[in-house]
mmCIF file of C-alpha atoms in Angstrom:
data_model
loop_
_atom_site.group_PDB
_atom_site.id
_atom_site.type_symbol
_atom_site.label_atom_id
_atom_site.label_comp_id
_atom_site.label_asym_id
_atom_site.label_seq_id
_atom_site.Cartn_x
_atom_site.Cartn_y
_atom_site.Cartn_z
ATOM 1 C CA MET A 1 0.000 0.000 0.000
ATOM 2 C CA LYS A 2 2.891 2.396 0.787
ATOM 3 C CA LYS A 3 4.280 1.739 -2.696
ATOM 4 C CA LEU A 4 0.992 3.019 -4.223
ATOM 5 C CA ILE A 5 0.345 5.989 -1.882
ATOM 6 C CA ILE A 6 3.782 7.677 -2.183
ATOM 7 C CA PRO A 7 3.889 7.747 -6.044
ATOM 8 C CA LEU A 8 0.214 8.839 -6.124
ATOM 9 C CA PHE A 9 0.975 11.648 -3.634
ATOM 10 C CA ILE A 10 3.939 12.822 -5.777
ATOM 11 C CA ILE A 11 1.825 12.824 -8.962
ATOM 12 C CA ILE A 12 -1.037 14.734 -7.306
ATOM 13 C CA SER A 13 1.279 17.304 -5.682
ATOM 14 C CA GLY A 14 3.098 17.754 -8.985
ATOM 15 C CA SER A 15 -0.215 18.360 -10.741
ATOM 16 C CA VAL A 16 -1.318 20.880 -8.120
ATOM 17 C CA PHE A 17 2.040 22.699 -8.232
ATOM 18 C CA SER A 18 1.906 22.958 -12.026
ATOM 19 C CA GLN A 19 -1.355 24.938 -11.745
ATOM 20 C CA VAL A 20 0.230 27.577 -9.482
ATOM 21 C CA SER A 21 1.614 30.603 -11.310
ATOM 22 C CA VAL A 22 5.181 31.409 -10.400
ATOM 23 C CA GLY A 23 5.914 35.154 -10.496
ATOM 24 C CA THR A 24 3.419 37.837 -11.468
ATOM 25 C CA ASP A 25 1.499 38.545 -14.615
ATOM 26 C CA SER A 26 3.343 41.125 -16.721
ATOM 27 C CA GLN A 27 0.040 42.632 -17.865
ATOM 28 C CA ASP A 28 -0.769 43.664 -14.274
ATOM 29 C CA ASN A 29 2.626 45.292 -13.794
ATOM 30 C CA ASN A 30 2.836 47.071 -17.130
ATOM 31 C CA LYS A 31 0.079 49.627 -17.553
ATOM 32 C CA TRP A 32 1.564 51.205 -20.706
ATOM 33 C CA THR A 33 -0.103 50.637 -24.062
ATOM 34 C CA PHE A 34 1.298 51.210 -27.529
ATOM 35 C CA GLY A 35 -0.254 51.203 -30.953
ATOM 36 C CA GLY A 36 -1.529 53.245 -33.828
ATOM 37 C CA GLY A 37 -2.405 52.929 -37.452
ATOM 38 C CA ILE A 38 -1.019 53.474 -40.916
ATOM 39 C CA GLY A 39 -2.590 54.458 -44.209
ATOM 40 C CA LEU A 40 -1.528 54.281 -47.816
ATOM 41 C CA GLY A 41 -3.342 55.467 -50.910
ATOM 42 C CA PHE A 42 -2.919 56.003 -54.629
ATOM 43 C CA GLY A 43 -5.033 57.973 -57.077
ATOM 44 C CA SER A 44 -5.256 59.668 -60.429
ATOM 45 C CA ASN A 45 -2.716 62.303 -61.547
ATOM 46 C CA SER A 46 0.081 60.414 -59.759
ATOM 47 C CA ALA A 47 -1.583 60.963 -56.379
ATOM 48 C CA PHE A 48 0.095 59.290 -53.402
ATOM 49 C CA TYR A 49 -0.899 59.354 -49.727
ATOM 50 C CA LEU A 50 1.020 58.029 -46.703
ATOM 51 C CA GLN A 51 -0.122 58.430 -43.109
ATOM 52 C CA ALA A 52 1.057 57.171 -39.702
ATOM 53 C CA SER A 53 -0.554 57.751 -36.309
ATOM 54 C CA PRO A 54 1.389 56.322 -33.359
ATOM 55 C CA ARG A 55 -0.109 56.358 -29.863
ATOM 56 C CA VAL A 56 1.113 55.807 -26.310
ATOM 57 C CA GLY A 57 -1.374 55.277 -23.509
ATOM 58 C CA TYR A 58 -1.539 54.449 -19.828
ATOM 59 C CA ARG A 59 -4.233 52.247 -18.252
ATOM 60 C CA LEU A 60 -5.665 54.300 -15.375
ATOM 61 C CA THR A 61 -7.993 51.405 -14.533
ATOM 62 C CA ASP A 62 -8.701 48.088 -16.246
ATOM 63 C CA ASP A 63 -11.306 49.835 -18.420
ATOM 64 C CA LEU A 64 -9.992 53.418 -18.758
ATOM 65 C CA GLU A 65 -6.956 54.446 -20.786
ATOM 66 C CA ALA A 66 -5.520 57.915 -21.488
ATOM 67 C CA GLY A 67 -2.526 59.021 -23.475
ATOM 68 C CA VAL A 68 -1.089 60.944 -26.399
ATOM 69 C CA ILE A 69 -1.635 60.308 -30.088
ATOM 70 C CA GLY A 70 0.249 61.791 -33.000
ATOM 71 C CA SER A 71 -0.389 61.932 -36.700
ATOM 72 C CA VAL A 72 1.750 62.658 -39.719
ATOM 73 C CA SER A 73 0.676 62.462 -43.353
ATOM 74 C CA TRP A 74 2.152 63.224 -46.739
ATOM 75 C CA GLN A 75 0.107 63.771 -49.877
ATOM 76 C CA THR A 76 1.442 64.504 -53.329
ATOM 77 C CA SER A 77 0.173 64.574 -56.899
ATOM 78 C CA ASN A 78 0.938 66.340 -60.174
ATOM 79 C CA SER A 79 -0.842 69.455 -58.901
ATOM 80 C CA TYR A 80 -0.208 69.715 -55.141
ATOM 81 C CA LYS A 81 1.928 68.649 -52.203
ATOM 82 C CA SER A 82 0.820 68.604 -48.569
ATOM 83 C CA THR A 83 2.326 67.682 -45.213
ATOM 84 C CA MET A 84 0.264 67.520 -42.018
ATOM 85 C CA PHE A 85 1.317 66.941 -38.405
ATOM 86 C CA GLY A 86 -1.081 66.467 -35.522
ATOM 87 C CA VAL A 87 -0.741 65.785 -31.819
ATOM 88 C CA GLY A 88 -3.028 65.650 -28.815
ATOM 89 C CA PRO A 89 -4.474 63.715 -25.875
ATOM 90 C CA PHE A 90 -6.932 60.847 -26.080
ATOM 91 C CA ALA A 91 -9.047 58.809 -23.663
ATOM 92 C CA ASN A 92 -10.769 55.472 -24.271
ATOM 93 C CA TYR A 93 -13.209 53.593 -22.080
ATOM 94 C CA TYR A 94 -13.449 49.845 -22.762
ATOM 95 C CA PHE A 95 -16.434 47.695 -21.883
ATOM 96 C CA ALA A 96 -17.049 43.976 -22.282
ATOM 97 C CA ARG A 97 -13.446 43.802 -23.594
ATOM 98 C CA SER A 98 -14.924 44.027 -27.089
ATOM 99 C CA PHE A 99 -16.147 47.621 -27.395
ATOM 100 C CA TYR A 100 -14.855 51.101 -26.644
ATOM 101 C CA VAL A 101 -15.906 54.745 -26.629
ATOM 102 C CA GLY A 102 -13.364 57.493 -26.869
ATOM 103 C CA ALA A 103 -12.401 61.127 -27.272
ATOM 104 C CA ASN A 104 -9.382 62.524 -29.078
ATOM 105 C CA LEU A 105 -8.338 66.188 -29.270
ATOM 106 C CA GLN A 106 -5.894 66.918 -32.112
ATOM 107 C CA GLN A 107 -4.081 70.093 -33.085
ATOM 108 C CA TYR A 108 -3.081 69.895 -36.758
ATOM 109 C CA PHE A 109 -0.340 71.858 -38.527
ATOM 110 C CA ILE A 110 -0.726 71.820 -42.309
ATOM 111 C CA ASN A 111 1.735 72.868 -45.011
ATOM 112 C CA TYR A 112 0.165 72.991 -48.480
ATOM 113 C CA LYS A 113 1.710 73.849 -51.857
ATOM 114 C CA ASP A 114 -0.260 74.128 -55.100
ATOM 115 C CA LYS A 115 2.177 73.258 -57.904
ATOM 116 C CA LEU A 116 0.029 74.673 -60.732
ATOM 117 C CA TYR A 117 -0.515 78.165 -59.316
ATOM 118 C CA ASP A 118 2.637 78.403 -57.178
ATOM 119 C CA TYR A 119 0.503 78.980 -54.062
ATOM 120 C CA LYS A 120 1.715 78.069 -50.560
ATOM 121 C CA SER A 121 -0.239 77.928 -47.326
ATOM 122 C CA ASN A 122 0.497 77.129 -43.684
ATOM 123 C CA GLU A 123 -2.605 76.530 -41.578
ATOM 124 C CA GLN A 124 -3.673 75.089 -38.230
ATOM 125 C CA GLU A 125 -6.876 73.364 -37.233
ATOM 126 C CA THR A 126 -8.188 71.849 -34.020
ATOM 127 C CA ALA A 127 -10.313 68.708 -34.130
ATOM 128 C CA LEU A 128 -12.238 67.023 -31.320
ATOM 129 C CA TYR A 129 -13.138 63.464 -32.295
ATOM 130 C CA LEU A 130 -15.825 61.569 -30.374
ATOM 131 C CA GLY A 131 -16.887 58.038 -31.151
ATOM 132 C CA GLY A 132 -16.254 54.395 -30.524
ATOM 133 C CA GLY A 133 -16.000 50.982 -32.028
ATOM 134 C CA TYR A 134 -15.288 47.306 -31.798
ATOM 135 C CA MET A 135 -12.105 45.540 -30.655
ATOM 136 C CA GLN A 136 -10.944 42.157 -31.906
ATOM 137 C CA ARG A 137 -8.324 40.288 -29.895
ATOM 138 C CA ILE A 138 -5.438 39.223 -32.139
ATOM 139 C CA GLY A 139 -3.322 37.537 -29.476
ATOM 140 C CA GLY A 140 -2.386 37.899 -25.812
ATOM 141 C CA ASN A 141 -3.002 41.513 -24.872
ATOM 142 C CA SER A 142 -3.088 42.817 -28.484
ATOM 143 C CA PHE A 143 -6.191 44.105 -30.218
ATOM 144 C CA MET A 144 -7.301 45.458 -33.573
ATOM 145 C CA GLN A 145 -9.682 48.390 -33.209
ATOM 146 C CA LEU A 146 -12.372 49.179 -35.789
ATOM 147 C CA GLY A 147 -14.202 52.396 -35.121
ATOM 148 C CA LEU A 148 -15.967 55.506 -36.259
ATOM 149 C CA MET A 149 -15.201 58.993 -34.938
ATOM 150 C CA TYR A 150 -16.818 62.355 -35.620
ATOM 151 C CA ASN A 151 -15.047 65.722 -35.386
ATOM 152 C CA VAL A 152 -17.561 67.855 -33.487
ATOM 153 C CA LEU A 153 -15.548 71.017 -34.337
ATOM 154 C CA TRP A 154 -15.769 70.389 -38.108
ATOM 155 C CA LYS A 155 -17.270 73.211 -40.187
ATOM 156 C CA GLU A 156 -18.161 72.508 -43.800
ATOM 157 C CA ASN A 157 -16.953 75.752 -45.373
ATOM 158 C CA SER A 158 -13.864 76.446 -43.255
ATOM 159 C CA SER A 159 -12.305 73.071 -42.439
ATOM 160 C CA ILE A 160 -9.350 71.607 -44.304
ATOM 161 C CA PHE A 161 -11.030 68.210 -43.969
ATOM 162 C CA SER A 162 -13.701 67.154 -46.451
ATOM 163 C CA SER A 163 -15.884 65.557 -43.763
ATOM 164 C CA GLY A 164 -16.221 65.393 -40.005
ATOM 165 C CA LEU A 165 -16.811 61.634 -40.056
ATOM 166 C CA VAL A 166 -13.655 59.506 -39.820
ATOM 167 C CA PRO A 167 -13.563 55.697 -39.961
ATOM 168 C CA ASN A 168 -10.479 54.234 -38.298
ATOM 169 C CA ILE A 169 -8.594 50.984 -38.055
ATOM 170 C CA GLY A 170 -5.748 50.654 -35.577
ATOM 171 C CA PHE A 171 -3.841 48.309 -33.347
ATOM 172 C CA VAL A 172 -3.044 48.479 -29.654
ATOM 173 C CA VAL A 173 -0.795 46.333 -27.476
ATOM 174 C CA GLY A 174 -0.977 46.290 -23.692
ATOM 175 C CA LEU A 175 -4.691 46.248 -22.870
#
């Protein structure tokens, strides 16, 4: 009987020990998040568009994140050339680990050159985006975000943007 009890005890204790986590979960210790999105486009008249929007956030709670987002884009064609930089704070609230609502304030700096009429312009515009979307887990603590934002400061006749509605696709690591 002793020959059966001792090996059985070792197997059971080994099984129990293997279920205990050694150390701490890195997700609990690291509250920083990183991510962003990129865009690429081509069009008529040799039009080319490249955009990048990196972001760095900090999880204030399990469901609330705040941080800074930047944006840089280059557009060129046979008739114009444009460079735009933007930066500002953002906040996202996550619920059910599949959805989010957020706000993003951006200050944009735009440099525009019309090649046909030799016209140059340097402008600034502030945008306040409100909206939300869906998150799809793509592994561990990484997510793809699909959303829709609306610039509540957008004005049809004075904005550099053609619309206040902005669809977005991005990625975030660290949630």
